[in-house]
Amino acid sequence: MQLKLNNFTKTFGEVTVIDGMDLTVNDGEMMALLGPSGCGKSTTLFTICGIHRMNGGDLHFGDRDVTHLPSQQRNVGVVFQNYALYPHMDIRDNIAFPLKVQKQDSATIKRKVNEIAELVHIPELLDRKPAQLSGGQQQRVALARALVRQPDVLLLDEPLANLDAKLRLEMRSEIRRIQLETGITAILVTHDQVEAMSMCDRIALMRDGKIEQLSEPSEMYNNPANTFVAGFLGNPPISFVNAQVAGGSFTFGDNTVAIAEALKPRVGGEVQLGIRPEHFGPQFGTGVTGKISFVETQGREDLYNVTLNSGGMIRSIQPAGERLKMGDAVSWGVSPEAVLAFDTSGDRL
Amino acid sequence: MTANFRSLPVILLLTIVSLPLVIMYAFTIVDTFTNTEPGSLMPNEFTTEHWRFLWSSDVGRGSVWVSTVNTFIFASTTALIVSGISLTAAYALSRLEFPARRFFLAGIIILHAFPTITLIIAIFLILQLLGLFDTLIGVIMVKTALELPFGIWIMKGFYDTVPWEIEMAGVQDGASRFMVWRKLVLPQVQPGLAALLIFSFLSGWSEFILPLVLAPGSDAQVLSTYLAYFLLDDSLEVDFNLFKSVGLFYAVPVILIYLVFQKKLMNIYGGGSKG
Amino acid sequence: MPRTSKPRFNWLGLGFMAPALIVVALFFLAPVIMTGLFAFTNMSTSTGITGGEYLLTQSNLRALENSGVSDETFETLSTTSYRVDEAGLARLAEQHNQATADEFRTLHGDTVFTARRDMERALKDLNQNRIRSTRDRKAAAELFTSSVLDERFVEETDFRAALANAGINDADHEILVTEAFTGWVWTTENVELLTSLSSSARYAMNTAIYVIFTLAFNVGFGLLLAISTFYLSPRVASSFRTIWFLPRVLPPVLYVLMWYWLTWDTGIISTFAGYFGFAPRNWMLDTATNAWVVIILINGFVGASLGMILFSSAIKAIPSSMLYASEVDGANRWQQVRYIILPQLRWPILFTSSYQTLSLLTSFEYILLATDGGPGGTTEVWALAAYHTALNNYGGNLQYGLGAAYALVLVIIGIITSLLYLRFFNFRELVSKPRIEN
């Protein structure tokens, strides 16, 4: 079912947290709300499920206007960050709870609980208490409880934040599998770019209560709308340098980088260059000189910080090979096609 | 608290059940300054005659001012002694190793839960034997002793929250345990100490049974027994407005202290005060 | 040679404990033990508490009728005899003069007369110092009456000597000494009284009614207040909490005074009902049911506030996401309370109930102030009965021993229950060793 958020405004007392936001999530799509803490992504999620109420704008699930409905009538499934399982009920009762409050008959409840338990792979856990479960299992229970009454929308609030690294990898694909199998419209709130990129069809990157960019993961990575988006995605992060446009190249200090043909008509004067670490290195020729100021080996790859002779620093990531040392002077090149250019206010050129 | 439930029905319900109390509070204040026709609810004239007990000596038993001074001495002395003794004893129980520590801890827990009022008869006889019956000192000592397990228990709770690391650092820096207590730990429990002081003071100020039984004479009379004299003496004509004035005079310090220190006190009231 | 390390005490610990130990021992532990001791005495206003004298009265004799004392002894005790001893002579010297007394001593010193006529005749023997009128002689004879009856003896030995002097058989001395003693003695009759008196059963019954209903009100109302204020904005919630907390803070005497005003025949309920033509009545005392309702409300309004704060903080401790979850899961308010909040308050409810049970069992302050056990003893609970028996009753004869026996029952219950609490508390954690070793 399509979810449509229109001109959504939310204030807490004097503070406006979200100001006139629009968001449409297509039927069966999984959308990530990505952003640093305090950007308003959780507020948006809580508003969609009705815990918070909107101060302006409206919210539609399909054709249904749910703006003024209480949570109970919205038919939304939510997985909370700490799972919020009811500690005094066993797993079966936890999952059955949404059906029980609708006063469905016990045979139906039993059947639906068993079905959903199969789907999330926990049929053997139904008689345990939440405290006896591992984090990953609790996560699956929370998913089952959210899905059991076939909600219109599934909301996931930082679902992987409380898991260790290995489980996180496993649950990432599990959640995606379940979402695809059920075909439910889902919103994932996260501050982790890897989660957002790996699990979702599209990402809405938020800052200060506004959506900075909304696009597919690869598009967002390769084609960021501004320096914030470029800087938020990618690990190790992109490096920025200030440069002048002169004679068909970007110059900063005594360094020059060629301007791609497609970019030439759009740039001039002062610009900010965004250079991702994988686009800076000896394989791209020379032209940028500096000294290695930091070396970090990550096993398969080596990460270098190169402090430019003209000031400023660019990161580079390269396949592990001959190890350069701190203080070594280098002259490397930048892939012209991959250089991202922004104007001085940070917008993409 | 979410936007999913309306609060108006709840407010309505609470207002209805709270009405008797609010009416009692309101009329207690209003009636002390007014007169009301018999058989009527609304007051019809302003007067200060109900406060005459403050300056006239023919109302009540003895002078209200003597009782006030007695009450103040009683409440503040017990508060100071209880807090002072709790301050050291609770620290020992919380942090120091000494012989029979387990025994004392168990004892404090038992005494804390123990209903002290059952001891009143034995205490009455003991005070008679000691010759402290009908003296303020006797009541003070008894009140202190009965309040002490509670005070120690509460103070221990406050000490328990002080991080061990602070003390360890102090010991590493070469301070004795006594110095560590005085210079490092005491400042940490100051809010708790203040709360205990206020609580004990209020408890002493309101105490009724102990003075009633142990100091029934008029010399050691406190405000609670001064006021109770009006209620319990059948020969007196019932003059509620006068009674209320005395009661209000008695309760004003309590109400002020409570309203000012509400937050501080909640800690203690919630921390296992008696039913 | 390596030195073995011995565990060392920190004397600071004991020093810090000392003042508390002294005060607690003197006015807390001593009373516990003393209650146990007093319960097995017959102490009362008439026996006093320090000691006693020896005084034999007619009523004592009646009490001894079937106790094996010989008839001869009864005879001796109940007839008055006349003994010319130093005390009597001194009285005579005072009444008349020293010469008369001296002469009489030489005539009849140390003689015992069993009949008044003989005594008067002996007085006629006076030669130099005649007592002329018959009336004076009769009065003089009275000066020498010697009876063990109605005579106070401070020491036991004096009393025994008097018995011997009166010519009472040695075999009966022991029983007379016991009977004549006016001070308190050890006895188990309090326990027998306690178990045999029908009033004990009624006090126990009253106490059960009082505890059960008040507790139910406290917990139920505490829950209502805690849960309902939870659904309000903090500002509104805190005003309601203040209203409900004030009864706990207000001095009991003033608080009960407010209830007098509310319920008495000149109070507001009667006045208000008067508008609708109802005759004024004392709503607190006119029937037993009314008295109970008022007492339970008085205690309940105070007790509910404890439940209110304990339950409120327990509800606050429920993670808010759990409540959110139940709401998006579709629970309405009642379902949220029923399925999410109440199950998680199980322990606080149990704790509050057991704690209040003990304090209600033993408290009598509000009942004393409100109904004083009335009307007609219908609201007299066990603790109040102890108070009335030992410390305050209309008869004026305060039976300390019996009262202590009543109290002892509560003391024992208190000790057992407190010991149970000790098990409830996580004692092992409480006594965990200090982390700095000395």
mmCIF file of C-alpha atoms in Angstrom, chain A residues 16-134:
data_model
loop_
_atom_site.group_PDB
_atom_site.id
_atom_site.type_symbol
_atom_site.label_atom_id
_atom_site.label_comp_id
_atom_site.label_asym_id
_atom_site.label_seq_id
_atom_site.Cartn_x
_atom_site.Cartn_y
_atom_site.Cartn_z
ATOM 1 C CA THR A 16 9.985 23.025 14.917
ATOM 2 C CA VAL A 17 11.439 19.603 14.243
ATOM 3 C CA ILE A 18 9.976 18.909 10.805
ATOM 4 C CA ASP A 19 8.868 21.709 8.515
ATOM 5 C CA GLY A 20 6.709 20.942 5.487
ATOM 6 C CA MET A 21 8.110 17.568 4.522
ATOM 7 C CA ASP A 22 6.739 15.512 1.613
ATOM 8 C CA LEU A 23 7.394 11.801 1.291
ATOM 9 C CA THR A 24 5.831 9.091 -0.819
ATOM 10 C CA VAL A 25 6.626 5.419 -0.301
ATOM 11 C CA ASN A 26 5.373 3.211 -3.114
ATOM 12 C CA ASP A 27 3.434 0.030 -2.619
ATOM 13 C CA GLY A 28 5.749 -2.837 -1.703
ATOM 14 C CA GLU A 29 8.759 -0.578 -1.519
ATOM 15 C CA MET A 30 11.269 -0.492 1.334
ATOM 16 C CA MET A 31 12.339 3.059 2.078
ATOM 17 C CA ALA A 32 15.170 4.090 4.351
ATOM 18 C CA LEU A 33 14.992 7.234 6.457
ATOM 19 C CA LEU A 34 18.690 7.903 6.906
ATOM 20 C CA GLY A 35 20.353 10.702 8.795
ATOM 21 C CA PRO A 36 22.419 11.737 11.778
ATOM 22 C CA SER A 37 20.819 11.718 15.208
ATOM 23 C CA GLY A 38 18.427 14.596 15.765
ATOM 24 C CA CYS A 39 17.561 14.928 12.068
ATOM 25 C CA GLY A 40 13.892 14.114 12.674
ATOM 26 C CA LYS A 41 13.813 10.597 11.248
ATOM 27 C CA SER A 42 12.499 8.977 14.432
ATOM 28 C CA THR A 43 9.977 11.786 14.863
ATOM 29 C CA THR A 44 8.745 11.023 11.359
ATOM 30 C CA LEU A 45 8.423 7.335 12.165
ATOM 31 C CA PHE A 46 6.574 8.001 15.432
ATOM 32 C CA THR A 47 4.230 10.333 13.583
ATOM 33 C CA ILE A 48 3.484 7.753 10.899
ATOM 34 C CA CYS A 49 2.491 5.202 13.534
ATOM 35 C CA GLY A 50 0.473 7.780 15.489
ATOM 36 C CA ILE A 51 2.447 7.983 18.720
ATOM 37 C CA HIS A 52 3.068 11.630 17.802
ATOM 38 C CA ARG A 53 0.476 13.760 16.062
ATOM 39 C CA MET A 54 1.142 16.092 13.148
ATOM 40 C CA ASN A 55 0.963 19.845 13.650
ATOM 41 C CA GLY A 56 0.354 20.356 9.932
ATOM 42 C CA GLY A 57 -0.051 18.391 6.742
ATOM 43 C CA ASP A 58 -1.684 15.032 6.163
ATOM 44 C CA LEU A 59 -0.883 11.336 5.913
ATOM 45 C CA HIS A 60 -2.542 8.793 3.611
ATOM 46 C CA PHE A 61 -2.239 5.015 3.514
ATOM 47 C CA GLY A 62 -3.457 4.306 -0.005
ATOM 48 C CA ASP A 63 -6.709 6.251 -0.227
ATOM 49 C CA ARG A 64 -7.248 6.224 3.514
ATOM 50 C CA ASP A 65 -6.637 9.494 5.383
ATOM 51 C CA VAL A 66 -5.105 8.482 8.709
ATOM 52 C CA THR A 67 -3.914 11.937 9.774
ATOM 53 C CA HIS A 68 -6.198 12.138 12.784
ATOM 54 C CA LEU A 69 -6.539 8.472 13.620
ATOM 55 C CA PRO A 70 -5.057 7.121 16.859
ATOM 56 C CA SER A 71 -2.373 4.452 16.583
ATOM 57 C CA GLN A 72 -4.860 1.734 17.331
ATOM 58 C CA GLN A 73 -6.792 2.372 14.116
ATOM 59 C CA ARG A 74 -3.895 2.947 11.749
ATOM 60 C CA ASN A 75 -2.950 -0.679 11.162
ATOM 61 C CA VAL A 76 0.778 -0.114 11.267
ATOM 62 C CA GLY A 77 3.348 -2.696 12.379
ATOM 63 C CA VAL A 78 6.312 -1.303 14.262
ATOM 64 C CA VAL A 79 9.597 -2.906 15.285
ATOM 65 C CA PHE A 80 11.143 -0.803 18.014
ATOM 66 C CA GLN A 81 14.847 -0.336 18.574
ATOM 67 C CA ASN A 82 14.811 -2.366 21.813
ATOM 68 C CA TYR A 83 12.066 -4.628 20.384
ATOM 69 C CA ALA A 84 9.673 -3.685 23.235
ATOM 70 C CA LEU A 85 8.634 -7.276 23.810
ATOM 71 C CA TYR A 86 6.257 -7.636 26.755
ATOM 72 C CA PRO A 87 8.451 -9.298 29.386
ATOM 73 C CA HIS A 88 5.628 -10.948 31.325
ATOM 74 C CA MET A 89 4.141 -12.749 28.301
ATOM 75 C CA ASP A 90 5.626 -15.723 26.500
ATOM 76 C CA ILE A 91 6.516 -15.429 22.832
ATOM 77 C CA ARG A 92 3.213 -16.863 21.633
ATOM 78 C CA ASP A 93 1.260 -14.279 23.669
ATOM 79 C CA ASN A 94 3.561 -11.519 22.523
ATOM 80 C CA ILE A 95 2.893 -12.292 18.873
ATOM 81 C CA ALA A 96 -0.797 -12.887 19.518
ATOM 82 C CA PHE A 97 -1.269 -9.595 21.347
ATOM 83 C CA PRO A 98 -2.362 -7.470 18.344
ATOM 84 C CA LEU A 99 -4.933 -10.141 17.436
ATOM 85 C CA LYS A 100 -6.060 -10.586 21.006
ATOM 86 C CA VAL A 101 -6.903 -6.927 21.473
ATOM 87 C CA GLN A 102 -9.003 -7.209 18.294
ATOM 88 C CA LYS A 103 -10.810 -10.048 20.056
ATOM 89 C CA GLN A 104 -10.223 -12.544 17.266
ATOM 90 C CA ASP A 105 -11.147 -16.105 18.155
ATOM 91 C CA SER A 106 -8.442 -18.270 19.590
ATOM 92 C CA ALA A 107 -8.313 -20.760 16.714
ATOM 93 C CA THR A 108 -7.651 -17.982 14.237
ATOM 94 C CA ILE A 109 -5.074 -16.455 16.529
ATOM 95 C CA LYS A 110 -3.309 -19.773 16.883
ATOM 96 C CA ARG A 111 -3.217 -20.360 13.160
ATOM 97 C CA LYS A 112 -1.946 -16.879 12.348
ATOM 98 C CA VAL A 113 0.708 -17.002 15.043
ATOM 99 C CA ASN A 114 1.993 -20.317 13.751
ATOM 100 C CA GLU A 115 2.074 -19.041 10.173
ATOM 101 C CA ILE A 116 4.021 -15.937 11.053
ATOM 102 C CA ALA A 117 6.369 -17.913 13.295
ATOM 103 C CA GLU A 118 7.176 -20.108 10.289
ATOM 104 C CA LEU A 119 7.842 -17.058 8.175
ATOM 105 C CA VAL A 120 10.353 -15.546 10.608
ATOM 106 C CA HIS A 121 11.828 -18.974 11.496
ATOM 107 C CA ILE A 122 10.991 -19.126 15.226
ATOM 108 C CA PRO A 123 8.373 -21.876 15.607
ATOM 109 C CA GLU A 124 10.455 -23.592 18.289
ATOM 110 C CA LEU A 125 10.626 -20.483 20.494
ATOM 111 C CA LEU A 126 6.919 -19.892 20.996
ATOM 112 C CA ASP A 127 6.738 -21.109 24.585
ATOM 113 C CA ARG A 128 9.686 -19.178 25.915
ATOM 114 C CA LYS A 129 9.832 -15.834 27.664
ATOM 115 C CA PRO A 130 11.533 -12.856 25.993
ATOM 116 C CA ALA A 131 14.320 -12.822 28.570
ATOM 117 C CA GLN A 132 15.384 -16.309 27.463
ATOM 118 C CA LEU A 133 15.993 -15.200 23.878
ATOM 119 C CA SER A 134 19.086 -13.832 22.182
#
